[in-house]
């Protein structure tokens, strides 16, 4: 039996994909006066095993308590898309009429970005990035879009699912946001500030500066009171620069390997959704060096 909708239930859920612009999307959606989002993006509370029915989803629904009358409630997650069939079925069971939104980034680039973001690397690991990535299901699995979307298509009507190509979001953000507002059902003439880019890519280094950056938040309130906030910010920025390196270019060999890995999924996604994603399989010309 379908669970009844409640006043503070989500009207829409962004389900991912991971490392595909969901943080920027959260900020742009959150600016709309007719949309209410939880203050914390990516809490991913529906992944909690304890939440099975609306009766024990109090903590989840409490995220929307501050919504004003008339606002459309929503949530932005980067993991629900690849979290598995139980999560998809849970969303359908709890919120049968919810609208689903997914942003799909080239899985080759998404995998590489995920690998650089998810962990820090010791200096002797950096030369072996390709091998580490290719041997990690954690980095590869989220990009199996056709597999994941088939689960959503089987639970929700396609008119309740909005797919966005990350390419379009990057190249024509205002048009994508306008269409997204229209899909959600709010005033699509509203123009958010999209001048800021969120979560630009870097390589996290495993060193003493990274350790200091991680423990910075645990500094005692007394010490924080003694150090002025601007100085604390200067220290944090210095630690960040020492613990991060510019994002290295993906090697051609890794791109070849990832294209081969995702080829069938990409072609199936094209057939499943009619999205033009064939260019995701393009390879750069071999170096003449």
XYZ file of C-alpha atoms in Angstrom:
289
model
C 0.000 0.000 0.000
C 1.333 3.449 -0.879
C 2.103 5.678 2.077
C 0.090 8.901 2.238
C 1.892 12.135 1.471
C 2.392 14.588 4.316
C 2.567 18.377 4.287
C 6.318 18.412 4.899
C 7.215 15.592 2.550
C 9.625 16.319 -0.310
C 8.058 17.371 -3.585
C 11.277 16.529 -5.445
C 14.552 14.715 -4.763
C 17.825 15.160 -6.626
C 19.303 11.660 -6.500
C 22.771 12.338 -7.956
C 25.039 11.578 -9.600
C 28.023 11.813 -7.283
C 30.600 14.423 -8.393
C 28.233 15.706 -11.063
C 27.469 19.238 -9.916
C 24.909 18.471 -7.213
C 26.505 20.951 -4.788
C 26.141 23.801 -7.280
C 22.623 22.621 -8.075
C 21.750 22.741 -4.373
C 22.910 26.358 -4.130
C 20.994 27.442 -7.242
C 17.774 25.693 -6.211
C 18.057 27.028 -2.679
C 17.984 30.628 -3.899
C 14.448 30.275 -5.266
C 11.937 31.799 -2.815
C 9.375 29.072 -3.588
C 11.766 26.194 -2.863
C 12.797 24.898 0.564
C 15.860 22.688 0.987
C 17.381 21.324 4.215
C 20.269 23.485 5.396
C 22.671 20.530 5.149
C 23.138 19.202 1.631
C 23.910 15.524 1.278
C 22.725 14.301 4.687
C 21.358 11.296 2.748
C 19.131 10.286 5.648
C 17.053 7.916 3.523
C 20.069 5.598 3.487
C 19.481 4.891 7.167
C 18.200 1.348 7.610
C 15.899 2.437 10.454
C 13.761 4.463 8.051
C 11.326 2.026 6.470
C 7.927 3.759 6.696
C 6.693 7.311 7.263
C 5.973 6.377 10.868
C 9.719 6.069 11.607
C 10.911 8.781 9.217
C 10.561 11.572 11.745
C 14.189 12.693 11.585
C 14.023 12.815 7.802
C 10.758 14.738 7.647
C 11.955 17.133 10.368
C 14.377 18.574 7.797
C 11.384 20.304 6.188
C 9.700 21.645 9.336
C 10.900 25.197 8.676
C 9.355 25.346 5.204
C 6.907 28.174 4.702
C 3.399 27.644 3.402
C 3.464 27.267 -0.363
C 7.126 26.363 -0.659
C 8.115 23.225 -2.564
C 10.247 21.012 -0.333
C 13.136 19.106 -1.842
C 16.359 17.315 -1.065
C 19.670 17.134 -2.926
C 21.674 13.929 -2.584
C 24.644 12.682 -4.564
C 24.315 9.020 -3.579
C 20.678 7.929 -3.927
C 21.135 7.220 -7.639
C 23.669 4.454 -7.042
C 22.621 3.455 -3.516
C 20.801 0.381 -4.803
C 17.331 -0.967 -5.432
C 16.268 -0.875 -1.735
C 16.734 2.927 -1.646
C 14.841 3.414 -4.906
C 11.960 1.291 -3.629
C 12.035 3.085 -0.266
C 11.661 6.478 -1.945
C 8.722 5.160 -3.978
C 7.105 3.605 -0.909
C 7.465 6.718 1.257
C 6.796 9.378 -1.380
C 5.003 7.784 -4.352
C 4.403 11.059 -6.226
C 7.814 12.660 -5.649
C 9.642 14.070 -8.670
C 13.098 12.621 -9.337
C 15.995 14.652 -10.738
C 19.352 13.229 -11.828
C 22.401 15.043 -13.203
C 24.546 12.772 -15.371
C 28.190 13.588 -15.964
C 30.457 11.745 -18.385
C 31.217 8.672 -16.213
C 34.872 8.701 -17.257
C 35.384 12.240 -15.937
C 33.074 11.594 -12.995
C 35.098 8.560 -11.906
C 38.362 10.480 -12.042
C 36.931 13.444 -10.123
C 35.480 11.077 -7.511
C 38.831 9.365 -7.015
C 40.647 12.661 -6.472
C 37.977 13.937 -4.075
C 37.272 10.841 -1.982
C 40.628 10.314 -0.342
C 44.106 11.744 0.101
C 47.166 10.268 -1.563
C 50.702 9.774 -0.296
C 53.451 10.970 -2.663
C 54.387 7.410 -3.618
C 50.738 6.641 -4.543
C 50.308 9.493 -7.010
C 52.226 7.749 -9.843
C 49.872 4.759 -9.448
C 46.576 6.670 -9.606
C 45.454 4.856 -12.750
C 45.767 1.438 -11.153
C 44.103 2.552 -7.929
C 41.113 3.943 -9.813
C 40.638 0.971 -12.135
C 40.637 -1.435 -9.180
C 38.049 0.478 -7.143
C 34.346 -0.392 -7.474
C 33.691 2.551 -5.145
C 34.818 4.934 -7.882
C 33.442 2.987 -10.854
C 29.987 1.857 -9.738
C 28.298 5.292 -9.421
C 28.841 5.847 -13.155
C 26.776 2.832 -14.253
C 23.886 5.142 -15.066
C 21.819 2.828 -17.248
C 21.837 0.145 -14.568
C 20.829 2.598 -11.838
C 18.211 4.466 -13.880
C 16.405 1.298 -14.874
C 15.565 0.845 -11.196
C 14.073 4.352 -11.051
C 12.199 3.928 -14.323
C 10.656 0.722 -12.972
C 9.388 2.541 -9.857
C 8.437 5.983 -11.199
C 6.750 7.086 -14.398
C 9.166 8.772 -16.773
C 7.163 11.990 -16.572
C 8.240 12.098 -12.917
C 11.948 11.871 -13.762
C 14.073 14.762 -15.053
C 17.500 13.928 -16.475
C 20.135 16.627 -16.934
C 23.369 16.251 -18.817
C 26.220 17.794 -16.844
C 27.573 19.083 -20.181
C 24.431 21.194 -20.619
C 24.577 22.367 -17.011
C 28.139 23.578 -17.574
C 27.510 25.179 -20.958
C 24.038 26.634 -20.468
C 23.359 26.804 -16.743
C 20.613 29.400 -16.941
C 18.595 27.391 -19.475
C 18.967 24.182 -17.448
C 17.902 25.891 -14.224
C 14.895 27.480 -15.951
C 13.762 24.075 -17.232
C 14.353 22.573 -13.799
C 12.233 25.230 -12.100
C 9.531 24.502 -14.647
C 9.735 20.760 -13.919
C 9.519 21.329 -10.155
C 6.543 23.622 -10.625
C 7.827 26.970 -9.374
C 8.233 30.357 -11.064
C 10.704 29.615 -13.856
C 11.375 33.303 -14.574
C 13.376 33.611 -11.338
C 17.102 34.090 -11.991
C 19.532 32.786 -9.335
C 23.101 34.003 -8.876
C 25.202 31.370 -10.631
C 28.508 33.253 -10.623
C 30.145 31.010 -8.018
C 31.549 27.600 -8.898
C 31.425 25.027 -6.109
C 33.870 22.187 -5.415
C 36.451 22.787 -8.112
C 38.761 19.798 -8.442
C 42.051 19.335 -6.592
C 44.236 16.440 -5.495
C 44.240 15.839 -1.742
C 47.666 14.976 -0.381
C 48.290 12.729 2.597
C 50.715 14.784 4.676
C 51.043 16.531 8.012
C 49.273 19.634 6.701
C 46.240 17.547 5.771
C 46.207 16.060 9.273
C 46.307 19.534 10.796
C 43.474 20.650 8.533
C 41.328 17.706 9.648
C 41.955 18.348 13.350
C 41.476 22.114 13.070
C 37.739 21.770 13.762
C 38.453 20.077 17.104
C 40.365 23.048 18.490
C 39.000 23.937 21.907
C 36.553 26.853 22.238
C 39.038 28.588 24.549
C 41.766 28.531 21.903
C 39.302 29.660 19.252
C 38.362 32.601 21.471
C 42.029 33.595 21.744
C 42.698 33.473 17.993
C 40.748 36.059 15.949
C 38.552 34.607 13.222
C 40.456 36.301 10.332
C 43.704 34.730 11.562
C 42.039 31.322 11.854
C 40.881 31.728 8.269
C 44.397 32.609 7.131
C 45.764 29.515 8.870
C 43.103 27.310 7.305
C 43.818 28.657 3.812
C 47.545 28.078 4.280
C 46.962 24.492 5.431
C 44.637 23.897 2.477
C 47.249 25.074 -0.015
C 49.881 22.817 1.557
C 47.564 19.783 1.646
C 46.131 20.078 -1.879
C 47.729 20.064 -5.291
C 46.284 21.172 -8.649
C 44.125 18.503 -10.243
C 46.418 16.428 -12.482
C 45.341 15.729 -16.026
C 43.934 12.259 -16.630
C 46.378 10.088 -18.526
C 45.300 9.003 -21.992
C 45.756 5.363 -21.006
C 43.377 5.717 -18.085
C 40.795 7.390 -20.310
C 41.090 4.540 -22.804
C 40.595 1.983 -20.020
C 37.598 3.834 -18.594
C 35.995 4.312 -22.003
C 36.245 0.562 -22.558
C 34.810 -0.099 -19.098
C 31.795 2.197 -19.542
C 31.192 1.734 -23.286
C 28.248 -0.675 -23.041
C 26.621 1.324 -20.232
C 26.899 4.566 -22.197
C 25.343 3.041 -25.296
C 22.575 1.488 -23.195
C 21.952 4.850 -21.530
C 21.571 6.472 -24.950
C 19.032 3.842 -25.981
C 17.217 3.991 -22.648
C 16.877 7.773 -22.425
C 17.475 9.154 -25.948
C 20.127 11.434 -24.442
C 22.954 12.265 -26.831
C 25.917 10.892 -24.875
C 27.965 9.279 -27.652
C 30.656 11.960 -27.288
C 31.442 10.567 -23.835
C 33.280 7.813 -25.697
C 35.542 10.231 -27.583
C 39.283 9.889 -27.092
C 41.932 12.593 -27.469
C 44.391 12.276 -30.296
C 47.557 10.362 -29.362
C 50.461 12.591 -28.438
C 52.929 13.191 -31.253
C 55.777 13.308 -28.779
